Coordinates of N, CA and C and ligand atoms in Angstrom, one line a residue:
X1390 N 3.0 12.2 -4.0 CA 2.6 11.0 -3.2 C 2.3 9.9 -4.2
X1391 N 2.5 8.7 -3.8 CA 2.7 7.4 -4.8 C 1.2 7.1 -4.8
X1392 N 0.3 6.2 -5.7 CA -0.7 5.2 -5.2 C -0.2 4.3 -5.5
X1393 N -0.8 3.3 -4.6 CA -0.2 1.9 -4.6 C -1.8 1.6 -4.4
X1394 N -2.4 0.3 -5.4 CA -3.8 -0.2 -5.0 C -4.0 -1.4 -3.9
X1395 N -4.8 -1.6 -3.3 CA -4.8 -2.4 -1.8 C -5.7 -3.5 -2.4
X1396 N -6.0 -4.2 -3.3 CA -6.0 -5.8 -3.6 C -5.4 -6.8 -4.1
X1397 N -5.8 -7.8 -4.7 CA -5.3 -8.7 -5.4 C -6.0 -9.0 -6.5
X1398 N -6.7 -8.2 -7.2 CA -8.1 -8.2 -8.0 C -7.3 -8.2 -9.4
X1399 N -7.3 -8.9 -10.3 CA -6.5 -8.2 -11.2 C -6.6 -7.3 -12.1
X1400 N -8.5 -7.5 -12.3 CA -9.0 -6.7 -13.5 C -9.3 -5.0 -12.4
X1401 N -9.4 -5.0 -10.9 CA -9.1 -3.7 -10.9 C -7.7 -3.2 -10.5
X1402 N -6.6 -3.9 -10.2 CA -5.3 -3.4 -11.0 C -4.6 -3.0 -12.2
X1403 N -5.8 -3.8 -12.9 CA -5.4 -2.8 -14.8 C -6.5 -1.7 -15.0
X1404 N -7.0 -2.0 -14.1 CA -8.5 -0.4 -14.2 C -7.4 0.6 -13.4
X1405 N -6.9 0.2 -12.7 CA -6.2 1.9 -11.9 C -4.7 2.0 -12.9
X1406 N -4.1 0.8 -13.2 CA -3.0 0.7 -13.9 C -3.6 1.5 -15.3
X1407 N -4.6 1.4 -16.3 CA -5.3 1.8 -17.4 C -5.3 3.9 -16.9
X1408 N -5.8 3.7 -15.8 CA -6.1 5.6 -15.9 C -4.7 6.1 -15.5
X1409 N -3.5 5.2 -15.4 CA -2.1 5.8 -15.5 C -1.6 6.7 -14.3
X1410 N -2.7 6.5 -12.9 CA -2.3 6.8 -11.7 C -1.4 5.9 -11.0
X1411 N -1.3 4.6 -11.5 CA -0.7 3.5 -10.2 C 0.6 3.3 -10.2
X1412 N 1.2 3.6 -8.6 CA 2.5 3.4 -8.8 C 2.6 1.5 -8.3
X1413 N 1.7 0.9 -7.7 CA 2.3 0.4 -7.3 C 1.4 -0.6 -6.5
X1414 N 1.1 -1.9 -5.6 CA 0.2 -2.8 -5.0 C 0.9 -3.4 -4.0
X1415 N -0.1 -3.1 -3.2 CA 0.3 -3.8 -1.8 C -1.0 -5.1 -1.7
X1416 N -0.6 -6.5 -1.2 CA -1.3 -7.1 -1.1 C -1.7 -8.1 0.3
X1417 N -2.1 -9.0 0.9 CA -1.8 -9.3 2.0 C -2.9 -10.5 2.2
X1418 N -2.2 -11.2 3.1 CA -3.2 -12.9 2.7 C -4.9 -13.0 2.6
X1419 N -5.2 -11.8 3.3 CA -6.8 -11.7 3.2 C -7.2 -11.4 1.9
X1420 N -6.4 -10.6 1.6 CA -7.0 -9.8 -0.4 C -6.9 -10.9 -0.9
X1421 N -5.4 -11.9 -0.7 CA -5.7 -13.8 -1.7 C -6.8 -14.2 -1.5
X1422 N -6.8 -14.5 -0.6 CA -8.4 -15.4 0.0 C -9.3 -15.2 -0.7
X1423 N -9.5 -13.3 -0.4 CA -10.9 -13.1 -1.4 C -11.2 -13.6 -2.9
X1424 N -10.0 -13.2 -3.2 CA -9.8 -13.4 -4.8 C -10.0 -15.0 -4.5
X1425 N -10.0 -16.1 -4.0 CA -10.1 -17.6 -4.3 C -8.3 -18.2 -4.1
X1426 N -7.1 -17.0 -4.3 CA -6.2 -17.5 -4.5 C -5.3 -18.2 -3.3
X1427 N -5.3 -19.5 -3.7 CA -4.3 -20.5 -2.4 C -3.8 -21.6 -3.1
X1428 N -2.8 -21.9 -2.1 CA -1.6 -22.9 -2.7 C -0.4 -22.3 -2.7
X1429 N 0.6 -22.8 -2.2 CA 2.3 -22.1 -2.5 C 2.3 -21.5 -4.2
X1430 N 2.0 -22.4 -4.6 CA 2.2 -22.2 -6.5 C 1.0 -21.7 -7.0
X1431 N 0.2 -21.1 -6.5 CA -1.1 -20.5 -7.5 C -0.8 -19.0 -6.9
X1432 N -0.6 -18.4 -5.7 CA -0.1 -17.2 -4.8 C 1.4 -16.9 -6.0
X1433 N 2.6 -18.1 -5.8 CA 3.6 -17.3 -6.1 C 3.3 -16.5 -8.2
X1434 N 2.4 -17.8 -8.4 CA 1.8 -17.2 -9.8 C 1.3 -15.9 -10.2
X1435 N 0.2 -15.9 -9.0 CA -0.9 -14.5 -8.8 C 0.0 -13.4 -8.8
X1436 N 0.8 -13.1 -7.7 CA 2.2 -12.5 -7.6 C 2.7 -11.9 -9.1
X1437 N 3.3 -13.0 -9.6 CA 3.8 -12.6 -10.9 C 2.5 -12.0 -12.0
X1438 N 1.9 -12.9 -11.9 CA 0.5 -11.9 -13.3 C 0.4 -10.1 -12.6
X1439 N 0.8 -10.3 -11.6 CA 0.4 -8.7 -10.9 C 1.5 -7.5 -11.0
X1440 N 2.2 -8.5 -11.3 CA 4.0 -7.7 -11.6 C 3.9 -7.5 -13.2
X1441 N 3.3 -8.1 -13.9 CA 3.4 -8.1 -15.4 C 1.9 -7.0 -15.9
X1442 N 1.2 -6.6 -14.7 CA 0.2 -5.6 -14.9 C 0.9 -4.5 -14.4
X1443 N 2.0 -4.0 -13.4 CA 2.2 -2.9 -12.7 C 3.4 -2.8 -13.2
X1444 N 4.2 -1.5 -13.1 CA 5.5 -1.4 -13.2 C 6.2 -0.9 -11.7
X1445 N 5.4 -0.8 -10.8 CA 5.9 -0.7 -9.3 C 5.8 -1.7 -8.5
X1446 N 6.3 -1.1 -6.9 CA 6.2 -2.4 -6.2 C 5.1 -3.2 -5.9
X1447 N 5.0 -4.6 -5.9 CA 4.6 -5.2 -5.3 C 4.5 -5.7 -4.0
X1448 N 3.9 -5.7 -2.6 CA 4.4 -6.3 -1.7 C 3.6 -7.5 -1.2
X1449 N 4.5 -8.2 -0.9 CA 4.0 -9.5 -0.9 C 4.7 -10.4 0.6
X1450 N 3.1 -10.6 1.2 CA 3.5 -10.9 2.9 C 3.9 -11.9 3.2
X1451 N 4.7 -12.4 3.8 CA 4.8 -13.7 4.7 C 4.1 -14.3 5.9
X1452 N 4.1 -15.7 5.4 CA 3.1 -16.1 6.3 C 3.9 -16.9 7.4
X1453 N 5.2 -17.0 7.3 CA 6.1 -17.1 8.8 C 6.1 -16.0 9.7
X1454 N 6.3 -16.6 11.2 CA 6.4 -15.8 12.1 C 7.5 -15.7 12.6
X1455 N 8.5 -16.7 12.6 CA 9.3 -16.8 13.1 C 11.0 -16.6 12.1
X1456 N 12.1 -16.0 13.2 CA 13.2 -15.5 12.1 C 13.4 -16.3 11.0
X1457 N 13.5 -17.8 11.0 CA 14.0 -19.0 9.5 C 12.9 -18.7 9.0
X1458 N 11.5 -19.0 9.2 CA 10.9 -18.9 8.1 C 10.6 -17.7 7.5
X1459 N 10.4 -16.7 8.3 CA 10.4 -15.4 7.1 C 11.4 -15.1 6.4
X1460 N 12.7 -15.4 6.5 CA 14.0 -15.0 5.7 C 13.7 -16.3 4.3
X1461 N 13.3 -17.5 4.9 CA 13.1 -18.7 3.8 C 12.4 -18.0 2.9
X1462 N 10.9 -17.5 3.4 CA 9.6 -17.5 2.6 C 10.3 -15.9 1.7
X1463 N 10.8 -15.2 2.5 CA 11.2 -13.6 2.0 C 12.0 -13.5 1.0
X1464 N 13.2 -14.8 1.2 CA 14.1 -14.8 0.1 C 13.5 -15.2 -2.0
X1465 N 12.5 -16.3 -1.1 CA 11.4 -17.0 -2.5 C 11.0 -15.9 -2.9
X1466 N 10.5 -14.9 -2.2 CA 9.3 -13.9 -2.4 C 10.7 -12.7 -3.6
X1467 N 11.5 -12.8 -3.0 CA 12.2 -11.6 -4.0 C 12.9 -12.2 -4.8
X1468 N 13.4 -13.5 -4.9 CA 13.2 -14.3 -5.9 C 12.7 -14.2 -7.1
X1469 N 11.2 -14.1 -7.0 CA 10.3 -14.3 -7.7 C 10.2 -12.9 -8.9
X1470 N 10.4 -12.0 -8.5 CA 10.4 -10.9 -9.4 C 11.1 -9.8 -8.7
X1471 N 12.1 -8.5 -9.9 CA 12.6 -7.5 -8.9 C 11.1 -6.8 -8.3
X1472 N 10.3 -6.7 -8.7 CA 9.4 -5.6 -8.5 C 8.5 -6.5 -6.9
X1473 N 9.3 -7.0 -6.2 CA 8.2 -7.6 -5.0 C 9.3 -7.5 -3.9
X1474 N 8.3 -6.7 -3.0 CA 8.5 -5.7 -1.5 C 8.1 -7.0 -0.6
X1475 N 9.0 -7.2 0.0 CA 8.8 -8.3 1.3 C 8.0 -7.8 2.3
X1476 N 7.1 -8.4 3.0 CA 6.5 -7.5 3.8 C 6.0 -8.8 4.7
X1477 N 6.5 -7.7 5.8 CA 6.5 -8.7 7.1 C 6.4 -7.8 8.3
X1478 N 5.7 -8.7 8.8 CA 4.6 -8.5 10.2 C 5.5 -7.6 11.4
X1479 N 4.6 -6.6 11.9 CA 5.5 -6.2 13.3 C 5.6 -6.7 14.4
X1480 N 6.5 -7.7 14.6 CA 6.9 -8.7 15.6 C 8.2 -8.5 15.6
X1481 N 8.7 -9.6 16.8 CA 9.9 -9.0 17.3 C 10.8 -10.0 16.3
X1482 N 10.7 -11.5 15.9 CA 11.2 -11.6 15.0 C 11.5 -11.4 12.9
X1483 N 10.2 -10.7 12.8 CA 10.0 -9.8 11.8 C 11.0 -8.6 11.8
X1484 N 10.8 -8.1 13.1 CA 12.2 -6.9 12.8 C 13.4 -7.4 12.5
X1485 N 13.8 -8.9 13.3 CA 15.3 -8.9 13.3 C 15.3 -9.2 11.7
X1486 N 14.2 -10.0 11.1 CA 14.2 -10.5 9.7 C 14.5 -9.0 8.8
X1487 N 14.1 -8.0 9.4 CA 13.9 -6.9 8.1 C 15.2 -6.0 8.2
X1488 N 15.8 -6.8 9.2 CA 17.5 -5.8 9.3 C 18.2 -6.8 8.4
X1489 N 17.9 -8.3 8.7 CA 18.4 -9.1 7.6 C 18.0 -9.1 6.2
X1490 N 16.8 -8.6 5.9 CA 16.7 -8.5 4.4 C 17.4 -7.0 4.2
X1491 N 17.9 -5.8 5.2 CA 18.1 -4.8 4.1 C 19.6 -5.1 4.1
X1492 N 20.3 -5.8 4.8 CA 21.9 -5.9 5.0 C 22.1 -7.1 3.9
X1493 N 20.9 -7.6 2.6 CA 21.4 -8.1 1.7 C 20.2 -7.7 1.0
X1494 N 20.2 -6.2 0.4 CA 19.6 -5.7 -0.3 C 18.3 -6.4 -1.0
X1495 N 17.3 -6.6 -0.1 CA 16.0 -6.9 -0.3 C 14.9 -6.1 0.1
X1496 N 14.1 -5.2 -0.3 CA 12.8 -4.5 0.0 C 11.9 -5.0 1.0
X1497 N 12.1 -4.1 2.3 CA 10.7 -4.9 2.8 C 9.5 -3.7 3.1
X1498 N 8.3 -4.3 3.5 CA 7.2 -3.6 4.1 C 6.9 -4.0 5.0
X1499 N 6.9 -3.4 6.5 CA 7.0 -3.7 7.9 C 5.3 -3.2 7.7
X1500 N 4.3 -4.2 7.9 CA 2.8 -4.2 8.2 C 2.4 -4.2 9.2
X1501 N 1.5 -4.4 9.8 CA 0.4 -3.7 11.1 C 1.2 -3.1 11.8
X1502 N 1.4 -1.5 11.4 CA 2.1 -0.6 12.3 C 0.6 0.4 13.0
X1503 N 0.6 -0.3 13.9 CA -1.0 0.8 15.2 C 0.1 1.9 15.9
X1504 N 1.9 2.1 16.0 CA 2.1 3.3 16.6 C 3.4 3.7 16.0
X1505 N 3.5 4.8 16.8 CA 5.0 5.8 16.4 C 6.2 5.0 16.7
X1506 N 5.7 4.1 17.7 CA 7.0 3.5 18.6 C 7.0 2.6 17.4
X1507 N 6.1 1.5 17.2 CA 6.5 0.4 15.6 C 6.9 0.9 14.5
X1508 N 6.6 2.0 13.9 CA 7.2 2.6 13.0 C 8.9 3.3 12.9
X1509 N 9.2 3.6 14.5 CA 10.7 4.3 14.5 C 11.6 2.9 14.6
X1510 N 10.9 1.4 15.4 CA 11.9 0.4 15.5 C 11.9 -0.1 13.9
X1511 N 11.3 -0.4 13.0 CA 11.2 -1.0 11.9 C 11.8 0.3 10.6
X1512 N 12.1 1.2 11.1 CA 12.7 2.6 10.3 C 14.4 2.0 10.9
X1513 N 14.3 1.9 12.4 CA 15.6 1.9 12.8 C 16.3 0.4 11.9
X1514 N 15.4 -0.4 11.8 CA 16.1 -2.1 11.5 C 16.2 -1.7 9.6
X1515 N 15.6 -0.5 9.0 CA 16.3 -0.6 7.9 C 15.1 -1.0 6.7
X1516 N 13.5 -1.0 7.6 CA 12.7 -1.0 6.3 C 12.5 0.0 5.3
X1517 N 12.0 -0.9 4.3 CA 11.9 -0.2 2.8 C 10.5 0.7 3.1
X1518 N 9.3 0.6 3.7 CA 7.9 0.9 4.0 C 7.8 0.8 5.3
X1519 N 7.5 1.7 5.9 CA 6.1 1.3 6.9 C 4.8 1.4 6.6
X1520 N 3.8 0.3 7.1 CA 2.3 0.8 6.7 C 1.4 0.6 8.0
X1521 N 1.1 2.2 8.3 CA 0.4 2.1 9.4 C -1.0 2.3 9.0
X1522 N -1.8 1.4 9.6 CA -2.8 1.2 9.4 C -4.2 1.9 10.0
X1523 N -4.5 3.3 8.9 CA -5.0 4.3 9.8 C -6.8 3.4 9.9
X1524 N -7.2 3.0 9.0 CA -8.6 2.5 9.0 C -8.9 1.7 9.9
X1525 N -8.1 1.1 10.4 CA -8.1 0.1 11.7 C -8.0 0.5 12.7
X1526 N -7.0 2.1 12.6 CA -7.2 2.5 14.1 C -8.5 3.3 14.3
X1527 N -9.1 3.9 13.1 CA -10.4 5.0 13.3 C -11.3 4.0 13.9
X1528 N -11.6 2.2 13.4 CA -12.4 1.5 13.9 C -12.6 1.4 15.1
X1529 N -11.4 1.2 15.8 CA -11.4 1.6 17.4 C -11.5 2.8 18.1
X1530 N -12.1 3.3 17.3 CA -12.0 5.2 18.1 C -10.7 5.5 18.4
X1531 N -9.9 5.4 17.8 CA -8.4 6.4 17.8 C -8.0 7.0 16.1
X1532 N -7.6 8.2 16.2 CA -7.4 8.8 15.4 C -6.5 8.3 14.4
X1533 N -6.8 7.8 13.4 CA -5.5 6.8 12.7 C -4.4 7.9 12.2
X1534 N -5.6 9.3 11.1 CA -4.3 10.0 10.2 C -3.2 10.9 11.8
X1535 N -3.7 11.0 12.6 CA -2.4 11.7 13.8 C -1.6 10.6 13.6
X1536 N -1.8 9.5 13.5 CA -0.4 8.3 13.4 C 0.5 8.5 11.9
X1537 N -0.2 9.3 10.9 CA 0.5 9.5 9.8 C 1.6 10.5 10.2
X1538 N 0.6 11.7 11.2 CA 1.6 12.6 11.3 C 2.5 12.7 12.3
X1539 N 2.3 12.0 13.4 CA 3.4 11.5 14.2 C 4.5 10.6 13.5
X1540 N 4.3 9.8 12.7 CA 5.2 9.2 12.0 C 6.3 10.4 11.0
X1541 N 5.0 11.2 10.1 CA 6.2 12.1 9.5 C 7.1 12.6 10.0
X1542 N 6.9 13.3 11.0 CA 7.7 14.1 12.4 C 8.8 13.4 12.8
X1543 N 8.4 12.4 12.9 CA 10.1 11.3 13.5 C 10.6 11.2 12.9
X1544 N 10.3 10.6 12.0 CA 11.2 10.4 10.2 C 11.8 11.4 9.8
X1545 N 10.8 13.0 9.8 CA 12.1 14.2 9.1 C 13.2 14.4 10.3
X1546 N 12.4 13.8 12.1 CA 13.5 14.6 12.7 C 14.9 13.9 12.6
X1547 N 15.1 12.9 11.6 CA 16.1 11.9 12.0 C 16.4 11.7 10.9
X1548 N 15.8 11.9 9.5 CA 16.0 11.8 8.0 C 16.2 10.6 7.9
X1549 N 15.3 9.8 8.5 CA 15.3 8.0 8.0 C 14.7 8.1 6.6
X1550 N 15.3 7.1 5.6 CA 14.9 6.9 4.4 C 13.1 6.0 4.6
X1551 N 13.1 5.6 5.3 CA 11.9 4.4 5.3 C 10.9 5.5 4.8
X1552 N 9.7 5.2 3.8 CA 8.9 5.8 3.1 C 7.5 5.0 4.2
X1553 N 6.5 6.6 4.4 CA 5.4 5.8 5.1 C 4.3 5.4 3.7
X1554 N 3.8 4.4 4.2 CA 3.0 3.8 3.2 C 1.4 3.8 3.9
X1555 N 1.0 4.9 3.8 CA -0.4 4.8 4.7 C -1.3 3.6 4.2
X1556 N -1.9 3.0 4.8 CA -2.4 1.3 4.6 C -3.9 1.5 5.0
X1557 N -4.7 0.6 4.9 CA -5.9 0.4 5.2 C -6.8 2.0 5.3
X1558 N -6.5 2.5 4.0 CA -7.2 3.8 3.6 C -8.9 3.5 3.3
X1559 N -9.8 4.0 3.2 CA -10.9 3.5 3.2 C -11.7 4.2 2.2
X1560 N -11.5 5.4 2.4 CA -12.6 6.4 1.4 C -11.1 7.7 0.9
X1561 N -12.3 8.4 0.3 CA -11.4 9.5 -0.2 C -10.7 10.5 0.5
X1562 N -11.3 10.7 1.4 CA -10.6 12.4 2.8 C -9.5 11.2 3.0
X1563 N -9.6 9.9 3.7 CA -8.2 9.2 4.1 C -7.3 9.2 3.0
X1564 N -7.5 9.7 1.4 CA -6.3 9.2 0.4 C -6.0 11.3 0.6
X1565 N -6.7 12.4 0.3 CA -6.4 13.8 0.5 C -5.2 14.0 1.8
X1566 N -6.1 13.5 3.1 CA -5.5 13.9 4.8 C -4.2 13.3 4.7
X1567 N -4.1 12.2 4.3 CA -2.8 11.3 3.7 C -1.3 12.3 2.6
X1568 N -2.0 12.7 2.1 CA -1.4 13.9 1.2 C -0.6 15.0 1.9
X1569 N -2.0 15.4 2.7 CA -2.1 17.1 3.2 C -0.8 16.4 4.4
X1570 N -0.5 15.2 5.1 CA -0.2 15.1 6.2 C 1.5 14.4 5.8
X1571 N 1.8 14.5 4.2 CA 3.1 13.8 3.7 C 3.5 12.4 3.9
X1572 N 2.8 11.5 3.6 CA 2.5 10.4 3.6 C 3.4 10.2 2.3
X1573 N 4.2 9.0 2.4 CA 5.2 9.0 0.5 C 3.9 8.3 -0.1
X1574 N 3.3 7.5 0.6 CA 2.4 6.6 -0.5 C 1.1 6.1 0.0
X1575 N 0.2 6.0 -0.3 CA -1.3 5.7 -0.1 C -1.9 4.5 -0.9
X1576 N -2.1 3.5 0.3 CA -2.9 2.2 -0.2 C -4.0 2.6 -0.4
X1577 N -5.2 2.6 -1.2 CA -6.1 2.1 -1.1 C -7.0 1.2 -2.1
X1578 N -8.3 0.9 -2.0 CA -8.7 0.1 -2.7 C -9.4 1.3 -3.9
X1579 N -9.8 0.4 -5.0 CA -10.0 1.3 -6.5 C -10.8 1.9 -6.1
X1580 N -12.0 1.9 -5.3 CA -13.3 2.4 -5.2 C -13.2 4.4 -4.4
X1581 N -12.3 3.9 -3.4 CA -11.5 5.3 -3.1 C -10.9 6.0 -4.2
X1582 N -9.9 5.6 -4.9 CA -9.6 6.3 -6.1 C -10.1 6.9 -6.7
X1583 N -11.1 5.9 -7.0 CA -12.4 6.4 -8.2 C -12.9 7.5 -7.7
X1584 N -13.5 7.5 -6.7 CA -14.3 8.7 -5.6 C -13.4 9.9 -5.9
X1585 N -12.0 10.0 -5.7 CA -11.8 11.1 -6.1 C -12.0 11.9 -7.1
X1586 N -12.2 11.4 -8.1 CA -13.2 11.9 -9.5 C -14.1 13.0 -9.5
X1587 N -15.0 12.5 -8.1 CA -16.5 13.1 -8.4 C -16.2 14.5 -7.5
X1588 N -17.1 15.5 -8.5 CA -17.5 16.6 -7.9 C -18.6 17.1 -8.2
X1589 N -20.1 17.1 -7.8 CA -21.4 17.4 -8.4 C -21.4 19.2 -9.5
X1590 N -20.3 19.7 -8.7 CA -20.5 21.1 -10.0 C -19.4 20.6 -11.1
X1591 N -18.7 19.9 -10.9 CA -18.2 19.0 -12.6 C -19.5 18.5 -13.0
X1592 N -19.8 17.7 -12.5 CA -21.2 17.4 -13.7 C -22.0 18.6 -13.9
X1593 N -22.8 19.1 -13.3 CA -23.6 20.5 -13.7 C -22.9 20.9 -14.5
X1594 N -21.5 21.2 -14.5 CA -20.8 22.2 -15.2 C -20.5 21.5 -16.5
X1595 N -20.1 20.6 -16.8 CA -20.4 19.4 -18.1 C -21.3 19.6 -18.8
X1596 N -22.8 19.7 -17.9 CA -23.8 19.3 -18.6 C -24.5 20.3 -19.4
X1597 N -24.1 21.7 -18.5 CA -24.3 22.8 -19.1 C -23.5 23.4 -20.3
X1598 N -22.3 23.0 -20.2 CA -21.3 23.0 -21.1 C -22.1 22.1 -22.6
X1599 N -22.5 20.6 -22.1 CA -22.3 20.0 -23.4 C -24.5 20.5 -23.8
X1600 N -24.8 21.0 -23.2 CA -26.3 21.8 -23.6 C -26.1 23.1 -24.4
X1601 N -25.4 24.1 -23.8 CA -24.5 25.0 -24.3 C -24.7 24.7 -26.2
X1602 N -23.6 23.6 -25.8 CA -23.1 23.4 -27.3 C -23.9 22.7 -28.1
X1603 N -25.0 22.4 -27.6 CA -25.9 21.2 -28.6 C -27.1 23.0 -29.2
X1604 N -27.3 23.6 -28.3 CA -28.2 24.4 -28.5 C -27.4 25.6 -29.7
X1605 N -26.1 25.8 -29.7 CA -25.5 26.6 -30.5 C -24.8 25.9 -31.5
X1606 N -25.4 24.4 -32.2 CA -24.9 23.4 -33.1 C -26.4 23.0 -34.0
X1607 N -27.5 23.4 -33.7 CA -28.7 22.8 -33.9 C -28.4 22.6 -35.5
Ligands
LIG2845 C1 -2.1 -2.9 3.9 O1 -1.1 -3.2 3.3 C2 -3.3 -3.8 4.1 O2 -3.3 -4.7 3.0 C3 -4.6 -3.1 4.0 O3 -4.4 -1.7 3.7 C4 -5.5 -3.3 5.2 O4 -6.7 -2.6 4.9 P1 -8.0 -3.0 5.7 O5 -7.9 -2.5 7.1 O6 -9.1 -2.2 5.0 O7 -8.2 -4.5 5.7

């Protein structure tokens, strides 16, 4: 399974980029915001400083809704570097846009996927990703990772190439259940990553380890 990190942060895309897990960043107008970043030309910049930190994809959203402008803003966007995944919204002119970006070899990521039905249309039109967004469905009391595994299920029974990109991951069991459930790739933010790390009898076991050795070194 891929990681791909879920901000726009740059100093912690070289912290997950630095421990040599990251394949890869998914980004989306709210993570700019946070970071301060806006303007057509400060975004298409950020974009690039982010591609010159990662060697995987980047995806990078559009903020048209309609067929001309997403193909306009999509075309800029892969333009801009090979390593940036078009990603665009699940709407009905976003699908027709992602049959048009793969029928002229352009990467996209089909975003806010809440079901199995958005995931098989946006597989059928030729996306590069789906990202269903399990953390948003748990918020509403629906089971987000069954949407991981309903998704795998369709995918192998049809051998669509489209890679699920589990999205809006929150903690750590969502980046494991994501695994255990064949997910190709897992967004989340560093702090989940990191979490994976910890296990309290690794430390005990460390500490007795490095006591161990200080007592048979005196
Ligand atoms: C995915 O590409 C989105 O950027 C992201 O995972 C959404 O996560 P959130 O629900 O925590 O905002």
């Amino acid at each position: 399974m891929q990681f791909f990190i879920d901000t726009a942060n740059l100093d912690q895309i070289q912290e997950a980029q630095d421990l040599g897990i990251l394949d890869g960043v998914t980004t989306n107008p709210s993570l700019m915001f946070k970071e301060g970043i806006s303007g057509e030309q400060k975004i298409l910049d950020h974009y690039l400083k982010i591609c010159e930190i990662v060697d995987g994809d980047v995806s990078a959203e559009v903020i048209a809704t309609d067929f001309d402008g997403i193909i306009k803003e999509g075309q800029a966007l892969a333009e801009l570097h090979e390593q940036i995944v078009v990603k665009v919204p699940m709407v009905k002119d976003g699908l027709k846009a992602i049959r048009w970006f793969a029928d002229n070899d352009i990467p996209t990521n089909c975003t806010l996927i809440f079901s199995p039905g958005q995931a098989l249309l946006a597989a059928k039109a030729g996306a590069t990703y789906v990202s269903p967004f399990i953390g948003r469905l748990d918020d509403v009391s629906t089971d987000g990772l069954q949407l991981i595994s309903d998704i795998r299920l369709i995918f192998d029974n049809y051998l669509f190439d489209t890679e699920i990109l589990a999205a809006s991951a929150r903690h750590p069991m969502h980046i494991i259940e994501c695994a255990k459930r064949g997910a190709d790739v897992v967004t989340a933010p560093l702090s989940a990553m990191l979490a994976l790390l910890n296990h309290p009898l690794t430390d005990k076991g460390l500490e007795q380890f490095l006591a161990d050795h200080a007592k048979g070194n005196k």
